[in-house]
Amino acid sequence: MTEAVLTLNAGSSSLKFALYPARTDAQALLRGKIEGIGRAPAFRATGAGGQQLTGPDFARFDAAATHEDLIPALFDWIRHQQGIELVMVGHRVVHGGRDFTGPVRLTPSVMGDLAALCALAPLHQPHNLAAIRAVADWAPGLPQIACFDTAFHRTMPRRAQIFALPRRYAEGGVLRYGFHGLSYEYIASALPAHLPPAAQGRVIVAHLGNGASLCALKEGKSVATSMGFTALDGLMMGQRAGALDPGLVLHLIRQEGMSAEAVEAMLYHNSGLLGVSGLSNAMQVLEASQTPEADEAITLFCDRAAAGIAALIPDLGGLDALVFTAGIGENSARVRAAICARLGWLGLELDSGANAQGLSDISTPASAVALRVIPTDEEVVIARAARALLPEGAEART
Ligand code: ADP
């Protein structure tokens, strides 16, 4: 049987997975997603050549099926339908706090530390941990590791991590943690193949997906990022407002009488592209729409992204390259063009033909800043970490 490492990315209603060869740095054997958890779970997966794979029978699962029910079905399918034996599972975990600065082997003590961080990421961390527990229950001897979205940013200097609040808050862990770290780690690892050496010096990566953030990279390390204590900060996103006047939150609570839960729901789920357009959180849908509200939402998204990029330049002392990635960054020529248009004063010049064609190199030869589109791959980063932490001669245990 082929030995593989499994990567899992568990959200509230979805479970993304991918399988990589255990001993070689080769491409994914297959990847897929279980969607609709809590409603009607649906399975889809594609093989290495992009072919659709027949999934397990999910007809027996209904709205009551949880990650704990679906993970055994996934494991059975991997072993019996795909003939793959697992030697390690690597999880994407959103929050590693101050102390987890890299991937870690999961033990009961580490799980205790990660559970304590749920308060910092209440909408994501509990689902990540539920998947880890479900694997541990089903395959108790199978080694598991966690890879954190926050860890990549722990190289930021202290002054990029603290807020201008009384000191005791920073000492108590109120810090700019930053997120999307697995995506930035992937891009940092891919940069040498995409950019001339000089451009690996001062790079801003724009991760523009449904969640969106920016990272300033100096020699491949994070020195500043737009997300903060929570994943609400920074850029306008699909459903999140991004950075706001904190006085506005006080106003909503005092004058509008909103509860903390109602404010949370508004800021996480009903704002951003969805809130401004009144139509959708998906850029693709807004681009296809003719309404002035959709147009305004796209314009605001691009303005905020350009302003965010400009705000990171002092942390780098200049800019050699700007990289676009994630769903919008990789696919929307309109968004890339609008952001670059607002940053033209940097001497940055977009090659509009290359941009429209979706090429990787989208800057003109005269541009003072190299512009690139690089597809991200968070799963590869988890798989590499899993291989690196694989015990020598580990037995397959599913
Ligand atoms: P996440 O992983 O944060 O859920 P993705 O990185 O998959 O999000 O990005 C989703 C976003 O990318 C959505 O706004 C979607 O509409 C947008 N997107 C995907 N394909 C295109 C496209 N061809 N044109 C414009 N936007 C696109």
Short mmCIF file of C-alpha atoms and ligand atoms in Angstrom, two decimals:
data_model
loop_
_atom_site.label_atom_id
_atom_site.label_comp_id
_atom_site.label_asym_id
_atom_site.label_seq_id
_atom_site.Cartn_x
_atom_site.Cartn_y
_atom_site.Cartn_z
CA MET A 1 0.00 0.00 0.00
CA THR A 2 1.11 3.57 -0.68
CA GLU A 3 2.07 5.39 2.52
CA ALA A 4 0.83 8.94 2.82
CA VAL A 5 0.42 11.92 5.09
CA LEU A 6 -3.07 13.39 5.32
CA THR A 7 -3.63 17.14 5.69
CA LEU A 8 -6.88 18.31 7.27
CA ASN A 9 -8.33 21.81 7.39
CA ALA A 10 -11.51 21.70 9.47
CA GLY A 11 -13.97 24.61 9.35
CA SER A 12 -17.42 24.93 10.88
CA SER A 13 -19.20 23.35 7.92
CA SER A 14 -16.38 21.93 5.83
CA LEU A 15 -13.38 19.64 5.97
CA LYS A 16 -10.67 20.09 3.34
CA PHE A 17 -8.22 17.23 2.92
CA ALA A 18 -5.24 16.21 0.81
CA LEU A 19 -2.93 13.22 0.68
CA TYR A 20 0.80 13.44 -0.04
CA PRO A 21 3.40 10.69 -0.41
CA ALA A 22 4.98 10.10 3.00
CA ARG A 23 8.62 9.90 1.96
CA THR A 24 9.05 12.15 -1.09
CA ASP A 25 8.34 15.82 -1.72
CA ALA A 26 5.99 14.94 -4.59
CA GLN A 27 2.67 16.52 -5.53
CA ALA A 28 -0.63 15.56 -3.85
CA LEU A 29 -1.96 12.07 -4.55
CA LEU A 30 -5.46 13.45 -4.23
CA ARG A 31 -7.31 16.34 -2.64
CA GLY A 32 -10.91 17.02 -1.75
CA LYS A 33 -13.51 18.58 0.47
CA ILE A 34 -16.50 17.56 2.54
CA GLU A 35 -18.97 20.45 2.48
CA GLY A 36 -22.37 21.09 4.04
CA ILE A 37 -21.50 19.61 7.47
CA GLY A 38 -24.48 20.40 9.73
CA ARG A 39 -26.88 20.46 6.74
CA ALA A 40 -26.34 17.76 4.11
CA PRO A 41 -22.70 16.60 3.89
CA ALA A 42 -21.39 16.30 0.34
CA PHE A 43 -18.06 14.81 -0.72
CA ARG A 44 -15.87 15.66 -3.67
CA ALA A 45 -12.30 14.73 -4.47
CA THR A 46 -9.93 14.83 -7.42
CA GLY A 47 -6.89 12.68 -8.16
CA ALA A 48 -3.38 13.84 -9.05
CA GLY A 49 -4.36 14.24 -12.72
CA GLY A 50 -7.42 16.34 -11.83
CA GLN A 51 -9.86 13.45 -12.45
CA GLN A 52 -13.01 13.27 -10.28
CA LEU A 53 -12.91 10.42 -7.76
CA THR A 54 -15.95 8.47 -6.61
CA GLY A 55 -16.44 9.25 -2.94
CA PRO A 56 -17.77 7.21 -0.04
CA ASP A 57 -21.54 6.73 0.27
CA PHE A 58 -22.70 9.79 2.18
CA ALA A 59 -26.45 9.08 1.77
CA ARG A 60 -26.57 7.75 5.35
CA PHE A 61 -25.39 11.13 6.75
CA ASP A 62 -27.83 13.94 7.48
CA ALA A 63 -27.79 17.31 9.24
CA ALA A 64 -26.87 15.60 12.52
CA ALA A 65 -23.57 14.23 11.15
CA THR A 66 -20.52 15.83 12.78
CA HIS A 67 -16.79 15.80 12.04
CA GLU A 68 -16.62 12.83 14.44
CA ASP A 69 -18.98 10.84 12.16
CA LEU A 70 -17.45 11.89 8.86
CA ILE A 71 -13.76 11.41 9.65
CA PRO A 72 -14.09 7.60 10.07
CA ALA A 73 -15.93 7.47 6.71
CA LEU A 74 -13.09 9.47 5.10
CA PHE A 75 -10.43 7.22 6.66
CA ASP A 76 -12.23 4.06 5.45
CA TRP A 77 -12.44 5.48 1.94
CA ILE A 78 -8.73 6.38 1.93
CA ARG A 79 -7.71 2.90 3.03
CA HIS A 80 -10.20 0.67 1.25
CA GLN A 81 -11.11 2.61 -1.91
CA GLN A 82 -7.79 4.35 -2.55
CA GLY A 83 -5.43 1.72 -1.12
CA ILE A 84 -3.52 4.34 0.88
CA GLU A 85 -2.12 3.80 4.35
CA LEU A 86 -1.74 6.85 6.59
CA VAL A 87 1.41 7.42 8.61
CA MET A 88 0.69 10.95 9.86
CA VAL A 89 -2.09 13.54 9.95
CA GLY A 90 -1.25 17.25 9.78
CA HIS A 91 -3.90 19.80 10.80
CA ARG A 92 -4.28 23.46 9.99
CA VAL A 93 -4.90 25.12 13.36
CA VAL A 94 -5.72 28.79 13.31
CA HIS A 95 -4.17 29.90 16.61
CA GLY A 96 -0.86 28.95 18.15
CA GLY A 97 -0.70 31.95 20.51
CA ARG A 98 2.70 33.35 21.50
CA ASP A 99 4.41 30.07 22.21
CA PHE A 100 3.87 27.88 19.15
CA THR A 101 6.30 29.31 16.62
CA GLY A 102 6.30 26.26 14.32
CA PRO A 103 4.60 22.92 13.71
CA VAL A 104 4.17 20.72 16.78
CA ARG A 105 3.43 17.06 17.47
CA LEU A 106 0.04 16.81 19.18
CA THR A 107 0.00 15.40 22.71
CA PRO A 108 -2.62 15.72 25.47
CA SER A 109 -0.59 18.55 27.00
CA VAL A 110 -0.36 20.47 23.68
CA MET A 111 -4.11 19.93 23.18
CA GLY A 112 -4.69 21.55 26.59
CA ASP A 113 -2.65 24.60 25.52
CA LEU A 114 -4.52 24.85 22.22
CA ALA A 115 -7.93 24.54 23.91
CA ALA A 116 -6.98 27.50 26.11
CA LEU A 117 -6.50 29.56 22.91
CA CYS A 118 -10.12 28.93 21.76
CA ALA A 119 -11.14 32.24 23.34
CA LEU A 120 -8.85 34.04 20.85
CA ALA A 121 -10.40 32.34 17.79
CA PRO A 122 -13.82 31.12 18.91
CA LEU A 123 -15.20 30.65 15.41
CA HIS A 124 -12.30 28.54 14.10
CA GLN A 125 -10.16 26.92 16.81
CA PRO A 126 -12.89 24.66 18.30
CA HIS A 127 -13.51 23.05 14.88
CA ASN A 128 -9.78 22.50 14.33
CA LEU A 129 -9.51 20.78 17.71
CA ALA A 130 -12.69 18.70 17.15
CA ALA A 131 -11.07 17.19 14.04
CA ILE A 132 -7.90 16.34 15.98
CA ARG A 133 -9.96 14.60 18.69
CA ALA A 134 -12.00 12.73 16.08
CA VAL A 135 -8.80 11.36 14.48
CA ALA A 136 -7.36 10.46 17.90
CA ASP A 137 -10.56 8.55 18.77
CA TRP A 138 -10.64 6.68 15.49
CA ALA A 139 -6.92 5.94 15.07
CA PRO A 140 -5.35 6.42 18.53
CA GLY A 141 -1.81 5.42 17.51
CA LEU A 142 -1.62 7.62 14.41
CA PRO A 143 0.78 10.57 14.96
CA GLN A 144 -0.78 14.00 14.47
CA ILE A 145 0.76 17.45 14.14
CA ALA A 146 -0.62 21.00 14.17
CA CYS A 147 0.51 23.78 11.83
CA PHE A 148 -0.54 27.26 12.90
CA ASP A 149 -1.75 30.25 10.90
CA THR A 150 -0.14 32.53 13.48
CA ALA A 151 3.31 30.88 13.70
CA PHE A 152 4.85 32.44 10.57
CA HIS A 153 4.35 35.94 12.02
CA ARG A 154 6.25 35.32 15.23
CA THR A 155 9.36 36.67 13.47
CA MET A 156 7.76 40.15 13.47
CA PRO A 157 9.65 42.63 15.64
CA ARG A 158 7.99 43.39 18.97
CA ARG A 159 6.91 46.85 17.84
CA ALA A 160 4.92 45.26 14.99
CA GLN A 161 3.21 42.95 17.48
CA ILE A 162 2.09 45.34 20.23
CA PHE A 163 -0.90 47.67 20.29
CA ALA A 164 -0.76 51.19 21.73
CA LEU A 165 -2.58 50.06 24.88
CA PRO A 166 -1.41 50.02 28.51
CA ARG A 167 1.61 47.67 28.74
CA ARG A 168 -0.07 45.03 30.84
CA TYR A 169 -2.30 44.01 27.92
CA ALA A 170 0.65 43.02 25.74
CA GLU A 171 2.14 41.13 28.67
CA GLY A 172 -1.20 39.29 29.01
CA GLY A 173 -1.13 38.20 25.35
CA VAL A 174 -3.08 41.03 23.69
CA LEU A 175 -0.85 41.14 20.61
CA ARG A 176 -1.01 41.36 16.84
CA TYR A 177 -0.84 37.65 16.04
CA GLY A 178 -1.57 37.79 12.32
CA PHE A 179 -3.10 34.93 10.30
CA HIS A 180 -2.88 33.20 6.88
CA GLY A 181 0.65 32.19 7.92
CA LEU A 182 0.59 28.87 6.07
CA SER A 183 -0.23 30.67 2.84
CA TYR A 184 2.58 33.19 3.40
CA GLU A 185 5.01 30.40 4.24
CA TYR A 186 4.14 28.70 0.97
CA ILE A 187 4.62 31.90 -1.04
CA ALA A 188 7.94 32.60 0.73
CA SER A 189 9.09 29.10 -0.26
CA ALA A 190 7.95 29.59 -3.87
CA LEU A 191 9.47 33.07 -4.33
CA PRO A 192 12.97 32.00 -5.39
CA ALA A 193 11.50 30.22 -8.42
CA HIS A 194 9.40 33.23 -9.40
CA LEU A 195 11.50 36.29 -8.75
CA PRO A 196 14.98 37.56 -9.47
CA PRO A 197 17.16 37.40 -6.34
CA ALA A 198 16.96 41.16 -5.68
CA ALA A 199 13.20 40.94 -5.41
CA GLN A 200 13.37 38.42 -2.58
CA GLY A 201 14.43 41.29 -0.34
CA ARG A 202 11.32 43.43 0.24
CA VAL A 203 8.08 41.75 -0.79
CA ILE A 204 4.43 42.33 0.07
CA VAL A 205 2.10 39.37 -0.38
CA ALA A 206 -1.61 40.12 -0.81
CA HIS A 207 -3.61 37.04 0.22
CA LEU A 208 -7.00 38.04 -1.20
CA GLY A 209 -9.55 35.28 -0.66
CA ASN A 210 -12.82 35.25 1.23
CA GLY A 211 -10.57 36.09 4.18
CA ALA A 212 -7.96 38.65 3.13
CA SER A 213 -4.72 39.96 4.59
CA LEU A 214 -1.29 41.31 3.71
CA CYS A 215 2.17 40.28 4.80
CA ALA A 216 5.42 42.20 4.47
CA LEU A 217 8.31 39.79 3.87
CA LYS A 218 11.95 40.72 4.34
CA GLU A 219 14.29 37.96 3.13
CA GLY A 220 11.36 35.56 3.28
CA LYS A 221 10.40 36.35 6.91
CA SER A 222 7.27 38.14 8.13
CA VAL A 223 8.05 41.62 9.47
CA ALA A 224 4.50 43.05 9.47
CA THR A 225 0.97 41.96 8.68
CA SER A 226 -2.48 43.53 8.38
CA MET A 227 -4.47 41.12 10.55
CA GLY A 228 -4.27 41.70 14.27
CA PHE A 229 -5.39 40.17 17.53
CA THR A 230 -8.22 38.51 15.65
CA ALA A 231 -8.91 37.76 12.00
CA LEU A 232 -11.27 40.78 11.88
CA ASP A 233 -8.53 43.36 11.47
CA GLY A 234 -6.98 44.86 8.36
CA LEU A 235 -8.45 44.56 4.87
CA MET A 236 -12.09 44.50 3.85
CA MET A 237 -13.04 40.85 3.22
CA GLY A 238 -15.89 38.75 1.88
CA GLN A 239 -18.01 39.08 5.01
CA ARG A 240 -15.72 40.92 7.43
CA ALA A 241 -15.40 44.70 7.63
CA GLY A 242 -11.67 44.79 8.33
CA ALA A 243 -10.16 47.60 10.42
CA LEU A 244 -12.77 49.90 11.94
CA ASP A 245 -12.86 52.86 14.27
CA PRO A 246 -13.11 51.12 17.69
CA GLY A 247 -15.46 53.92 18.74
CA LEU A 248 -17.95 52.54 16.23
CA VAL A 249 -18.20 49.29 18.18
CA LEU A 250 -18.91 51.27 21.36
CA HIS A 251 -21.59 53.22 19.48
CA LEU A 252 -23.28 50.03 18.26
CA ILE A 253 -23.38 48.66 21.80
CA ARG A 254 -24.47 51.86 23.55
CA GLN A 255 -26.63 53.75 21.09
CA GLU A 256 -27.97 50.87 18.99
CA GLY A 257 -28.31 48.55 22.00
CA MET A 258 -26.59 45.67 20.19
CA SER A 259 -25.27 42.76 22.23
CA ALA A 260 -21.64 41.63 21.89
CA GLU A 261 -22.95 38.56 20.02
CA ALA A 262 -24.90 40.72 17.57
CA VAL A 263 -21.86 42.92 16.90
CA GLU A 264 -19.72 39.80 16.45
CA ALA A 265 -22.18 38.31 13.96
CA MET A 266 -22.30 41.58 12.01
CA LEU A 267 -18.52 42.01 11.89
CA TYR A 268 -17.72 38.38 11.01
CA HIS A 269 -20.63 37.42 8.78
CA ASN A 270 -22.64 40.36 7.43
CA SER A 271 -20.10 43.04 6.55
CA GLY A 272 -17.37 43.33 3.92
CA LEU A 273 -18.25 42.70 0.26
CA LEU A 274 -21.56 41.15 1.33
CA GLY A 275 -22.57 44.03 3.57
CA VAL A 276 -21.65 46.82 1.14
CA SER A 277 -23.03 45.13 -1.98
CA GLY A 278 -26.12 43.69 -0.28
CA LEU A 279 -25.67 40.91 -2.83
CA SER A 280 -22.86 38.43 -2.17
CA ASN A 281 -19.56 37.85 -0.40
CA ALA A 282 -18.10 36.35 -3.60
CA MET A 283 -16.02 38.66 -5.79
CA GLN A 284 -16.88 36.56 -8.83
CA VAL A 285 -20.60 37.22 -8.30
CA LEU A 286 -20.04 40.95 -7.75
CA GLU A 287 -17.93 41.26 -10.89
CA ALA A 288 -20.75 39.70 -12.91
CA SER A 289 -23.32 42.06 -11.39
CA GLN A 290 -24.27 45.42 -12.91
CA THR A 291 -25.54 47.05 -9.71
CA PRO A 292 -23.89 50.27 -8.41
CA GLU A 293 -23.74 48.66 -4.95
CA ALA A 294 -21.64 45.75 -6.24
CA ASP A 295 -19.38 48.20 -8.06
CA GLU A 296 -18.97 50.27 -4.89
CA ALA A 297 -18.12 47.16 -2.85
CA ILE A 298 -15.38 46.15 -5.34
CA THR A 299 -13.98 49.70 -5.42
CA LEU A 300 -13.86 49.89 -1.62
CA PHE A 301 -12.19 46.45 -1.44
CA CYS A 302 -9.47 47.56 -3.88
CA ASP A 303 -8.98 50.97 -2.23
CA ARG A 304 -8.56 49.37 1.17
CA ALA A 305 -6.14 46.77 -0.17
CA ALA A 306 -4.01 49.45 -1.91
CA ALA A 307 -3.97 51.58 1.26
CA GLY A 308 -2.99 48.52 3.31
CA ILE A 309 -0.12 47.74 0.93
CA ALA A 310 1.14 51.32 1.11
CA ALA A 311 0.94 51.21 4.92
CA LEU A 312 3.34 48.24 5.07
CA ILE A 313 6.07 49.83 2.95
CA PRO A 314 7.75 51.69 5.88
CA ASP A 315 8.22 48.32 7.59
CA LEU A 316 10.23 47.18 4.57
CA GLY A 317 11.98 50.45 3.72
CA GLY A 318 10.84 50.16 0.10
CA LEU A 319 9.22 47.60 -2.15
CA ASP A 320 10.84 45.19 -4.63
CA ALA A 321 7.86 42.95 -5.38
CA LEU A 322 4.11 42.65 -4.87
CA VAL A 323 2.58 39.16 -5.04
CA PHE A 324 -1.13 38.40 -5.46
CA THR A 325 -2.52 35.11 -4.21
CA ALA A 326 -5.71 33.26 -3.02
CA GLY A 327 -9.09 33.13 -4.81
CA ILE A 328 -9.40 36.82 -5.71
CA GLY A 329 -5.68 37.56 -6.00
CA GLU A 330 -5.15 34.62 -8.36
CA ASN A 331 -8.28 35.07 -10.48
CA SER A 332 -9.47 38.65 -10.59
CA ALA A 333 -7.67 40.73 -13.22
CA ARG A 334 -10.00 43.62 -12.40
CA VAL A 335 -9.05 43.69 -8.71
CA ARG A 336 -5.31 43.40 -9.44
CA ALA A 337 -5.56 46.23 -11.99
CA ALA A 338 -7.49 48.51 -9.63
CA ILE A 339 -5.02 47.94 -6.78
CA CYS A 340 -2.01 48.54 -9.04
CA ALA A 341 -3.62 51.68 -10.50
CA ARG A 342 -3.78 53.22 -7.02
CA LEU A 343 -0.12 52.36 -6.38
CA GLY A 344 1.27 53.74 -9.66
CA TRP A 345 3.09 56.51 -7.74
CA LEU A 346 5.49 53.79 -6.52
CA GLY A 347 6.74 53.40 -10.09
CA LEU A 348 4.84 50.18 -10.31
CA GLU A 349 3.60 49.32 -13.82
CA LEU A 350 1.12 46.59 -14.61
CA ASP A 351 1.33 44.79 -17.97
CA SER A 352 -2.40 44.86 -18.64
CA GLY A 353 -2.22 42.18 -21.35
CA ALA A 354 -0.38 39.74 -19.08
CA ASN A 355 -2.78 40.60 -16.24
CA ALA A 356 -5.85 39.95 -18.39
CA GLN A 357 -4.40 36.63 -19.56
CA GLY A 358 -3.76 35.55 -15.97
CA LEU A 359 0.00 35.12 -16.42
CA SER A 360 2.33 34.82 -13.44
CA ASP A 361 4.60 37.77 -14.35
CA ILE A 362 2.27 40.78 -14.72
CA SER A 363 4.70 43.72 -14.52
CA THR A 364 6.20 45.60 -17.46
CA PRO A 365 10.00 45.48 -17.87
CA ALA A 366 10.10 49.15 -16.78
CA SER A 367 8.16 48.60 -13.54
CA ALA A 368 10.07 49.61 -10.39
CA VAL A 369 8.25 46.84 -8.53
CA ALA A 370 7.98 43.24 -9.79
CA LEU A 371 4.33 42.12 -9.88
CA ARG A 372 3.52 38.41 -9.68
CA VAL A 373 0.53 36.09 -9.35
CA ILE A 374 1.47 32.94 -7.43
CA PRO A 375 -1.19 30.36 -6.52
CA THR A 376 -1.00 29.51 -2.83
CA ASP A 377 -0.96 25.97 -1.40
CA GLU A 378 -1.41 25.75 2.36
CA GLU A 379 -1.71 21.94 2.22
CA VAL A 380 1.81 21.56 0.82
CA VAL A 381 3.18 23.46 3.82
CA ILE A 382 1.37 21.12 6.23
CA ALA A 383 2.53 18.04 4.31
CA ARG A 384 6.16 19.21 4.38
CA ALA A 385 5.93 19.77 8.14
CA ALA A 386 4.34 16.35 8.62
CA ARG A 387 7.14 14.66 6.67
CA ALA A 388 9.77 16.55 8.66
CA LEU A 389 8.22 15.41 11.96
CA LEU A 390 7.55 11.86 10.82
CA PRO A 391 9.13 9.42 13.25
CA GLU A 392 11.82 7.31 11.50
CA GLY A 393 10.26 4.11 10.16
CA ALA A 394 6.79 5.09 11.42
CA GLU A 395 4.28 2.30 11.01
CA ALA A 396 1.07 2.97 9.12
CA ARG A 397 -1.79 2.80 11.57
CA THR A 398 -5.22 3.36 10.06
P1 ADP B 1 -11.16 31.13 1.25
O1 ADP B 1 -10.13 30.01 1.09
O2 ADP B 1 -10.73 32.27 2.11
O3 ADP B 1 -12.55 30.65 1.53
P2 ADP B 1 -10.64 31.57 -1.58
O4 ADP B 1 -9.16 31.79 -1.53
O5 ADP B 1 -11.15 30.30 -2.17
O6 ADP B 1 -11.31 31.82 -0.17
O7 ADP B 1 -11.25 32.81 -2.40
C1 ADP B 1 -12.63 32.95 -2.57
C2 ADP B 1 -12.87 34.27 -3.32
O8 ADP B 1 -12.24 34.20 -4.61
C3 ADP B 1 -14.35 34.55 -3.55
O9 ADP B 1 -14.59 35.93 -3.36
C4 ADP B 1 -14.51 34.18 -5.02
O10 ADP B 1 -15.61 34.81 -5.65
C5 ADP B 1 -13.19 34.67 -5.57
N1 ADP B 1 -12.92 34.12 -6.90
C6 ADP B 1 -12.70 32.84 -7.24
N2 ADP B 1 -12.57 32.71 -8.59
C7 ADP B 1 -12.71 33.96 -9.10
C8 ADP B 1 -12.70 34.52 -10.42
N3 ADP B 1 -12.49 33.76 -11.48
N4 ADP B 1 -12.89 35.85 -10.56
C9 ADP B 1 -13.10 36.64 -9.48
N5 ADP B 1 -13.11 36.19 -8.21
C10 ADP B 1 -12.93 34.86 -8.02
#
